[in-house]
Amino acid sequence: MISAYDKNYLEKARTSLGRMLDFVVYDLKYDISDFFDKFIQSGIADKFGNGDTGTLAGKSGVELAYEVLERTGENARDIKPHFSANRSEEYWTGWALAYYQWKTSLPFAEIVKYVPIKEIMALYSPYHEMDIRHFVDKMNELYRAAKPETNLKIYRKRANLSQKELAEASEIPLRTIQHYEQRQKNINKAQAEYLVKLSKTLNCNVEDLLEYVDEN
């Protein structure tokens, strides 16, 4: 699996996202879910998740928070942040979530669509005391449980096609499509020709059909 951006930016990204969430909850008094929605709506989440260096390395968590609010039409008081000596649950949530997003390359909007930010924060105990890989495994478990259907099946249903109709239109064996949808075969390892045919038939990008969460 290819990570979202260069690992050299990862620790800065984790610190920034953690401090942003701590700041908006404790200093600006926002509900974490409401603010995270604004983070996504502002477009900053996409820039952050895609590895935009100006966003990852050029701004602190506090600066990111103010940019999110400015882009979503909010007026926030310019106040000095007060970070506690110990990491808050909100800080840990951003710190851990930034790692998960980097590891999976999933957009933040896709992650919290299936695992809401408060559900992620609820993992603080016991996962803040564990290796980050255990958190990743738990997030993958929650994500797969909330999203049991593959992207291929989701896009096929959006196109109002049966498996047989998709097989005929794309000239791909029906059994192969069934195997991809049932996760008996990994679509990420499919022939490039198959992925191109499927994406053209379903009017989507090849990347839309890939699965970003490991099955194992």
PDB file of C-alpha atoms in Angstrom:
ATOM      1  CA  MET A   1       0.000   0.000   0.000  1.00  0.00           C
ATOM      2  CA  ILE A   2       1.323   3.456  -0.927  1.00  0.00           C
ATOM      3  CA  SER A   3       1.213   6.014   1.878  1.00  0.00           C
ATOM      4  CA  ALA A   4      -0.485   9.363   1.356  1.00  0.00           C
ATOM      5  CA  TYR A   5       2.698  11.450   1.307  1.00  0.00           C
ATOM      6  CA  ASP A   6       6.424  11.433   2.124  1.00  0.00           C
ATOM      7  CA  LYS A   7       7.118  10.040   5.582  1.00  0.00           C
ATOM      8  CA  ASN A   8       9.414  12.984   6.330  1.00  0.00           C
ATOM      9  CA  TYR A   9       6.306  15.109   6.871  1.00  0.00           C
ATOM     10  CA  LEU A  10       4.456  12.577   9.018  1.00  0.00           C
ATOM     11  CA  GLU A  11       5.495  13.629  12.519  1.00  0.00           C
ATOM     12  CA  LYS A  12       4.835  17.300  11.764  1.00  0.00           C
ATOM     13  CA  ALA A  13       1.432  16.333  10.369  1.00  0.00           C
ATOM     14  CA  ARG A  14       0.566  14.315  13.473  1.00  0.00           C
ATOM     15  CA  THR A  15       1.573  17.146  15.802  1.00  0.00           C
ATOM     16  CA  SER A  16      -0.323  19.749  13.777  1.00  0.00           C
ATOM     17  CA  LEU A  17      -3.561  17.781  13.616  1.00  0.00           C
ATOM     18  CA  GLY A  18      -3.351  16.937  17.304  1.00  0.00           C
ATOM     19  CA  ARG A  19      -2.742  20.532  18.355  1.00  0.00           C
ATOM     20  CA  MET A  20      -5.445  21.802  16.024  1.00  0.00           C
ATOM     21  CA  LEU A  21      -8.100  19.612  17.633  1.00  0.00           C
ATOM     22  CA  ASP A  22      -6.891  20.373  21.155  1.00  0.00           C
ATOM     23  CA  PHE A  23      -6.947  24.112  20.429  1.00  0.00           C
ATOM     24  CA  VAL A  24     -10.403  24.267  18.868  1.00  0.00           C
ATOM     25  CA  VAL A  25     -12.001  22.229  21.681  1.00  0.00           C
ATOM     26  CA  TYR A  26     -10.313  23.743  24.735  1.00  0.00           C
ATOM     27  CA  ASP A  27      -9.567  27.299  23.615  1.00  0.00           C
ATOM     28  CA  LEU A  28     -12.145  28.035  20.920  1.00  0.00           C
ATOM     29  CA  LYS A  29     -14.833  25.857  22.557  1.00  0.00           C
ATOM     30  CA  TYR A  30     -15.961  24.000  19.454  1.00  0.00           C
ATOM     31  CA  ASP A  31     -17.504  20.553  19.479  1.00  0.00           C
ATOM     32  CA  ILE A  32     -14.914  18.268  17.914  1.00  0.00           C
ATOM     33  CA  SER A  33     -17.387  16.759  15.419  1.00  0.00           C
ATOM     34  CA  ASP A  34     -18.658  20.165  14.317  1.00  0.00           C
ATOM     35  CA  PHE A  35     -15.148  21.469  13.791  1.00  0.00           C
ATOM     36  CA  PHE A  36     -13.982  18.363  11.959  1.00  0.00           C
ATOM     37  CA  ASP A  37     -16.895  18.817   9.562  1.00  0.00           C
ATOM     38  CA  LYS A  38     -15.604  22.332   8.922  1.00  0.00           C
ATOM     39  CA  PHE A  39     -12.083  20.950   8.423  1.00  0.00           C
ATOM     40  CA  ILE A  40     -13.454  18.765   5.639  1.00  0.00           C
ATOM     41  CA  GLN A  41     -15.763  21.423   4.160  1.00  0.00           C
ATOM     42  CA  SER A  42     -12.964  23.999   4.034  1.00  0.00           C
ATOM     43  CA  GLY A  43     -10.862  21.878   1.699  1.00  0.00           C
ATOM     44  CA  ILE A  44      -7.963  21.947   4.167  1.00  0.00           C
ATOM     45  CA  ALA A  45      -8.512  18.271   4.993  1.00  0.00           C
ATOM     46  CA  ASP A  46      -7.942  17.295   1.364  1.00  0.00           C
ATOM     47  CA  LYS A  47      -4.805  19.437   1.096  1.00  0.00           C
ATOM     48  CA  PHE A  48      -3.530  17.973   4.359  1.00  0.00           C
ATOM     49  CA  GLY A  49      -4.312  14.398   3.352  1.00  0.00           C
ATOM     50  CA  ASN A  50      -2.765  14.806  -0.096  1.00  0.00           C
ATOM     51  CA  GLY A  51       0.520  15.971   1.403  1.00  0.00           C
ATOM     52  CA  ASP A  52       0.436  19.649   0.449  1.00  0.00           C
ATOM     53  CA  THR A  53       3.721  20.869   1.919  1.00  0.00           C
ATOM     54  CA  GLY A  54       2.436  24.353   2.665  1.00  0.00           C
ATOM     55  CA  THR A  55      -0.310  22.834   4.775  1.00  0.00           C
ATOM     56  CA  LEU A  56       1.724  20.082   6.421  1.00  0.00           C
ATOM     57  CA  ALA A  57       4.986  21.878   7.060  1.00  0.00           C
ATOM     58  CA  GLY A  58       4.122  25.535   6.670  1.00  0.00           C
ATOM     59  CA  LYS A  59       1.420  25.923   9.308  1.00  0.00           C
ATOM     60  CA  SER A  60       1.012  25.121  12.978  1.00  0.00           C
ATOM     61  CA  GLY A  61      -2.096  23.415  14.321  1.00  0.00           C
ATOM     62  CA  VAL A  62      -3.390  26.768  15.565  1.00  0.00           C
ATOM     63  CA  GLU A  63      -2.838  28.385  12.171  1.00  0.00           C
ATOM     64  CA  LEU A  64      -4.647  25.506  10.496  1.00  0.00           C
ATOM     65  CA  ALA A  65      -7.589  25.952  12.860  1.00  0.00           C
ATOM     66  CA  TYR A  66      -7.921  29.644  12.016  1.00  0.00           C
ATOM     67  CA  GLU A  67      -7.630  28.943   8.279  1.00  0.00           C
ATOM     68  CA  VAL A  68     -10.417  26.351   8.520  1.00  0.00           C
ATOM     69  CA  LEU A  69     -12.666  28.825  10.322  1.00  0.00           C
ATOM     70  CA  GLU A  70     -11.862  31.617   7.875  1.00  0.00           C
ATOM     71  CA  ARG A  71     -12.650  29.402   4.887  1.00  0.00           C
ATOM     72  CA  THR A  72     -15.974  28.324   6.383  1.00  0.00           C
ATOM     73  CA  GLY A  73     -17.078  31.859   7.222  1.00  0.00           C
ATOM     74  CA  GLU A  74     -16.500  31.710  10.961  1.00  0.00           C
ATOM     75  CA  ASN A  75     -15.148  34.565  13.050  1.00  0.00           C
ATOM     76  CA  ALA A  76     -12.945  33.309  15.849  1.00  0.00           C
ATOM     77  CA  ARG A  77     -11.223  35.352  18.534  1.00  0.00           C
ATOM     78  CA  ASP A  78      -7.465  35.559  18.164  1.00  0.00           C
ATOM     79  CA  ILE A  79      -6.431  34.004  21.443  1.00  0.00           C
ATOM     80  CA  LYS A  80      -3.262  32.440  22.735  1.00  0.00           C
ATOM     81  CA  PRO A  81      -3.457  28.650  22.954  1.00  0.00           C
ATOM     82  CA  HIS A  82      -2.919  26.945  26.289  1.00  0.00           C
ATOM     83  CA  PHE A  83      -1.563  23.459  25.758  1.00  0.00           C
ATOM     84  CA  SER A  84      -1.578  21.178  28.762  1.00  0.00           C
ATOM     85  CA  ALA A  85       1.539  19.319  29.813  1.00  0.00           C
ATOM     86  CA  ASN A  86      -0.199  16.013  29.150  1.00  0.00           C
ATOM     87  CA  ARG A  87      -1.787  15.109  25.822  1.00  0.00           C
ATOM     88  CA  SER A  88      -5.539  15.533  25.818  1.00  0.00           C
ATOM     89  CA  GLU A  89      -7.816  12.944  24.265  1.00  0.00           C
ATOM     90  CA  GLU A  90      -8.454  15.411  21.451  1.00  0.00           C
ATOM     91  CA  TYR A  91      -4.737  15.854  20.821  1.00  0.00           C
ATOM     92  CA  TRP A  92      -4.226  12.105  20.720  1.00  0.00           C
ATOM     93  CA  THR A  93      -7.185  11.740  18.341  1.00  0.00           C
ATOM     94  CA  GLY A  94      -5.615  14.091  15.803  1.00  0.00           C
ATOM     95  CA  TRP A  95      -2.140  12.624  16.324  1.00  0.00           C
ATOM     96  CA  ALA A  96      -3.352   9.050  15.783  1.00  0.00           C
ATOM     97  CA  LEU A  97      -5.782   9.895  12.989  1.00  0.00           C
ATOM     98  CA  ALA A  98      -3.088  11.689  11.004  1.00  0.00           C
ATOM     99  CA  TYR A  99      -1.026   8.510  11.101  1.00  0.00           C
ATOM    100  CA  TYR A 100      -3.970   6.364   9.998  1.00  0.00           C
ATOM    101  CA  GLN A 101      -4.787   8.685   7.116  1.00  0.00           C
ATOM    102  CA  TRP A 102      -1.134   8.691   6.022  1.00  0.00           C
ATOM    103  CA  LYS A 103      -0.939   4.910   6.291  1.00  0.00           C
ATOM    104  CA  THR A 104      -4.103   4.147   4.314  1.00  0.00           C
ATOM    105  CA  SER A 105      -4.237   7.170   1.953  1.00  0.00           C
ATOM    106  CA  LEU A 106      -7.978   7.349   2.659  1.00  0.00           C
ATOM    107  CA  PRO A 107      -9.443  10.876   2.543  1.00  0.00           C
ATOM    108  CA  PHE A 108     -10.396  12.202   5.969  1.00  0.00           C
ATOM    109  CA  ALA A 109     -13.986  12.531   4.762  1.00  0.00           C
ATOM    110  CA  GLU A 110     -14.068   8.849   3.862  1.00  0.00           C
ATOM    111  CA  ILE A 111     -12.608   7.812   7.220  1.00  0.00           C
ATOM    112  CA  VAL A 112     -15.042   9.742   9.413  1.00  0.00           C
ATOM    113  CA  LYS A 113     -17.982   8.831   7.196  1.00  0.00           C
ATOM    114  CA  TYR A 114     -17.619   5.275   8.470  1.00  0.00           C
ATOM    115  CA  VAL A 115     -15.795   5.834  11.775  1.00  0.00           C
ATOM    116  CA  PRO A 116     -16.991   9.163  13.263  1.00  0.00           C
ATOM    117  CA  ILE A 117     -14.421  11.375  14.958  1.00  0.00           C
ATOM    118  CA  LYS A 118     -15.964  10.866  18.400  1.00  0.00           C
ATOM    119  CA  GLU A 119     -15.815   7.113  17.924  1.00  0.00           C
ATOM    120  CA  ILE A 120     -12.135   7.492  17.102  1.00  0.00           C
ATOM    121  CA  MET A 121     -11.605   9.609  20.214  1.00  0.00           C
ATOM    122  CA  ALA A 122     -13.322   6.916  22.287  1.00  0.00           C
ATOM    123  CA  LEU A 123     -10.400   4.628  21.368  1.00  0.00           C
ATOM    124  CA  TYR A 124      -8.078   6.789  23.476  1.00  0.00           C
ATOM    125  CA  SER A 125      -8.271   4.232  26.249  1.00  0.00           C
ATOM    126  CA  PRO A 126      -6.495   1.835  25.894  1.00  0.00           C
ATOM    127  CA  TYR A 127      -4.935   2.656  22.511  1.00  0.00           C
ATOM    128  CA  HIS A 128      -2.999   5.746  23.609  1.00  0.00           C
ATOM    129  CA  GLU A 129      -0.790   3.383  25.630  1.00  0.00           C
ATOM    130  CA  MET A 130      -0.282   0.942  22.760  1.00  0.00           C
ATOM    131  CA  ASP A 131       1.825   0.844  19.623  1.00  0.00           C
ATOM    132  CA  ILE A 132       0.188   2.869  16.831  1.00  0.00           C
ATOM    133  CA  ARG A 133      -0.078  -0.299  14.746  1.00  0.00           C
ATOM    134  CA  HIS A 134      -2.692  -1.630  17.156  1.00  0.00           C
ATOM    135  CA  PHE A 135      -4.724   1.527  16.579  1.00  0.00           C
ATOM    136  CA  VAL A 136      -4.431   1.039  12.816  1.00  0.00           C
ATOM    137  CA  ASP A 137      -5.647  -2.543  13.133  1.00  0.00           C
ATOM    138  CA  LYS A 138      -8.630  -1.436  15.228  1.00  0.00           C
ATOM    139  CA  MET A 139      -9.499   1.349  12.797  1.00  0.00           C
ATOM    140  CA  ASN A 140      -9.348  -1.089   9.890  1.00  0.00           C
ATOM    141  CA  GLU A 141     -11.684  -3.400  11.778  1.00  0.00           C
ATOM    142  CA  LEU A 142     -14.174  -0.604  12.478  1.00  0.00           C
ATOM    143  CA  TYR A 143     -13.961   0.713   8.922  1.00  0.00           C
ATOM    144  CA  ARG A 144     -14.578  -2.684   7.341  1.00  0.00           C
ATOM    145  CA  ALA A 145     -17.484  -3.377   9.713  1.00  0.00           C
ATOM    146  CA  ALA A 146     -19.121  -0.057   8.852  1.00  0.00           C
ATOM    147  CA  LYS A 147     -18.418  -0.452   5.141  1.00  0.00           C
ATOM    148  CA  PRO A 148     -18.859  -4.150   4.296  1.00  0.00           C
ATOM    149  CA  GLU A 149     -19.323  -3.556   0.565  1.00  0.00           C
ATOM    150  CA  THR A 150     -16.373  -3.140  -1.768  1.00  0.00           C
ATOM    151  CA  ASN A 151     -15.999   0.005  -3.851  1.00  0.00           C
ATOM    152  CA  LEU A 152     -16.655  -2.093  -6.950  1.00  0.00           C
ATOM    153  CA  LYS A 153     -20.033  -3.169  -5.600  1.00  0.00           C
ATOM    154  CA  ILE A 154     -20.910   0.371  -4.509  1.00  0.00           C
ATOM    155  CA  TYR A 155     -20.170   1.810  -7.959  1.00  0.00           C
ATOM    156  CA  ARG A 156     -21.916  -1.085  -9.714  1.00  0.00           C
ATOM    157  CA  LYS A 157     -25.075  -0.458  -7.691  1.00  0.00           C
ATOM    158  CA  ARG A 158     -24.868   3.279  -8.390  1.00  0.00           C
ATOM    159  CA  ALA A 159     -24.817   2.406 -12.089  1.00  0.00           C
ATOM    160  CA  ASN A 160     -27.884   0.174 -11.616  1.00  0.00           C
ATOM    161  CA  LEU A 161     -26.102  -2.809 -13.088  1.00  0.00           C
ATOM    162  CA  SER A 162     -26.293  -6.424 -12.011  1.00  0.00           C
ATOM    163  CA  GLN A 163     -23.074  -8.403 -11.789  1.00  0.00           C
ATOM    164  CA  LYS A 164     -24.000 -10.146 -15.030  1.00  0.00           C
ATOM    165  CA  GLU A 165     -24.712  -6.866 -16.802  1.00  0.00           C
ATOM    166  CA  LEU A 166     -21.403  -5.428 -15.622  1.00  0.00           C
ATOM    167  CA  ALA A 167     -19.585  -8.541 -16.812  1.00  0.00           C
ATOM    168  CA  GLU A 168     -21.160  -8.279 -20.253  1.00  0.00           C
ATOM    169  CA  ALA A 169     -20.589  -4.543 -20.603  1.00  0.00           C
ATOM    170  CA  SER A 170     -16.972  -4.661 -19.428  1.00  0.00           C
ATOM    171  CA  GLU A 171     -16.124  -7.986 -21.090  1.00  0.00           C
ATOM    172  CA  ILE A 172     -14.780  -9.317 -17.784  1.00  0.00           C
ATOM    173  CA  PRO A 173     -15.746 -12.814 -16.570  1.00  0.00           C
ATOM    174  CA  LEU A 174     -18.728 -12.808 -14.222  1.00  0.00           C
ATOM    175  CA  ARG A 175     -16.922 -15.057 -11.765  1.00  0.00           C
ATOM    176  CA  THR A 176     -14.023 -12.596 -11.567  1.00  0.00           C
ATOM    177  CA  ILE A 177     -16.365  -9.738 -10.683  1.00  0.00           C
ATOM    178  CA  GLN A 178     -18.023 -11.905  -8.036  1.00  0.00           C
ATOM    179  CA  HIS A 179     -14.640 -12.754  -6.555  1.00  0.00           C
ATOM    180  CA  TYR A 180     -13.686  -9.061  -6.350  1.00  0.00           C
ATOM    181  CA  GLU A 181     -16.970  -8.101  -4.699  1.00  0.00           C
ATOM    182  CA  GLN A 182     -16.750 -10.970  -2.219  1.00  0.00           C
ATOM    183  CA  ARG A 183     -13.094 -10.124  -1.509  1.00  0.00           C
ATOM    184  CA  GLN A 184     -12.047 -13.603  -2.573  1.00  0.00           C
ATOM    185  CA  LYS A 185      -9.674 -11.809  -4.931  1.00  0.00           C
ATOM    186  CA  ASN A 186      -7.901  -8.532  -4.210  1.00  0.00           C
ATOM    187  CA  ILE A 187      -8.988  -5.971  -6.782  1.00  0.00           C
ATOM    188  CA  ASN A 188      -5.851  -3.958  -6.011  1.00  0.00           C
ATOM    189  CA  LYS A 189      -3.910  -6.747  -7.721  1.00  0.00           C
ATOM    190  CA  ALA A 190      -6.223  -6.945 -10.721  1.00  0.00           C
ATOM    191  CA  GLN A 191      -4.890  -6.677 -14.250  1.00  0.00           C
ATOM    192  CA  ALA A 192      -4.616  -3.056 -15.333  1.00  0.00           C
ATOM    193  CA  GLU A 193      -6.773  -3.901 -18.349  1.00  0.00           C
ATOM    194  CA  TYR A 194      -9.576  -5.125 -16.060  1.00  0.00           C
ATOM    195  CA  LEU A 195      -9.452  -2.003 -13.903  1.00  0.00           C
ATOM    196  CA  VAL A 196      -9.587   0.268 -16.941  1.00  0.00           C
ATOM    197  CA  LYS A 197     -12.544  -1.623 -18.423  1.00  0.00           C
ATOM    198  CA  LEU A 198     -14.438  -1.578 -15.137  1.00  0.00           C
ATOM    199  CA  SER A 199     -13.822   2.117 -14.538  1.00  0.00           C
ATOM    200  CA  LYS A 200     -14.954   3.030 -18.053  1.00  0.00           C
ATOM    201  CA  THR A 201     -18.105   0.955 -17.719  1.00  0.00           C
ATOM    202  CA  LEU A 202     -18.904   2.393 -14.301  1.00  0.00           C
ATOM    203  CA  ASN A 203     -17.920   5.955 -15.279  1.00  0.00           C
ATOM    204  CA  CYS A 204     -15.435   6.378 -12.447  1.00  0.00           C
ATOM    205  CA  ASN A 205     -11.688   6.559 -11.945  1.00  0.00           C
ATOM    206  CA  VAL A 206      -9.562   3.442 -11.544  1.00  0.00           C
ATOM    207  CA  GLU A 207      -8.589   4.708  -8.072  1.00  0.00           C
ATOM    208  CA  ASP A 208     -12.246   4.733  -7.031  1.00  0.00           C
ATOM    209  CA  LEU A 209     -12.383   0.954  -7.349  1.00  0.00           C
ATOM    210  CA  LEU A 210      -9.314   0.221  -5.226  1.00  0.00           C
ATOM    211  CA  GLU A 211      -9.550  -0.830  -1.592  1.00  0.00           C
ATOM    212  CA  TYR A 212      -7.361   1.224   0.739  1.00  0.00           C
ATOM    213  CA  VAL A 213      -7.776  -0.842   3.893  1.00  0.00           C
ATOM    214  CA  ASP A 214      -5.758  -4.025   4.172  1.00  0.00           C
ATOM    215  CA  GLU A 215      -7.734  -7.219   4.382  1.00  0.00           C
ATOM    216  CA  ASN A 216      -5.229  -8.946   6.626  1.00  0.00           C
TER     217      ASN A 216
END
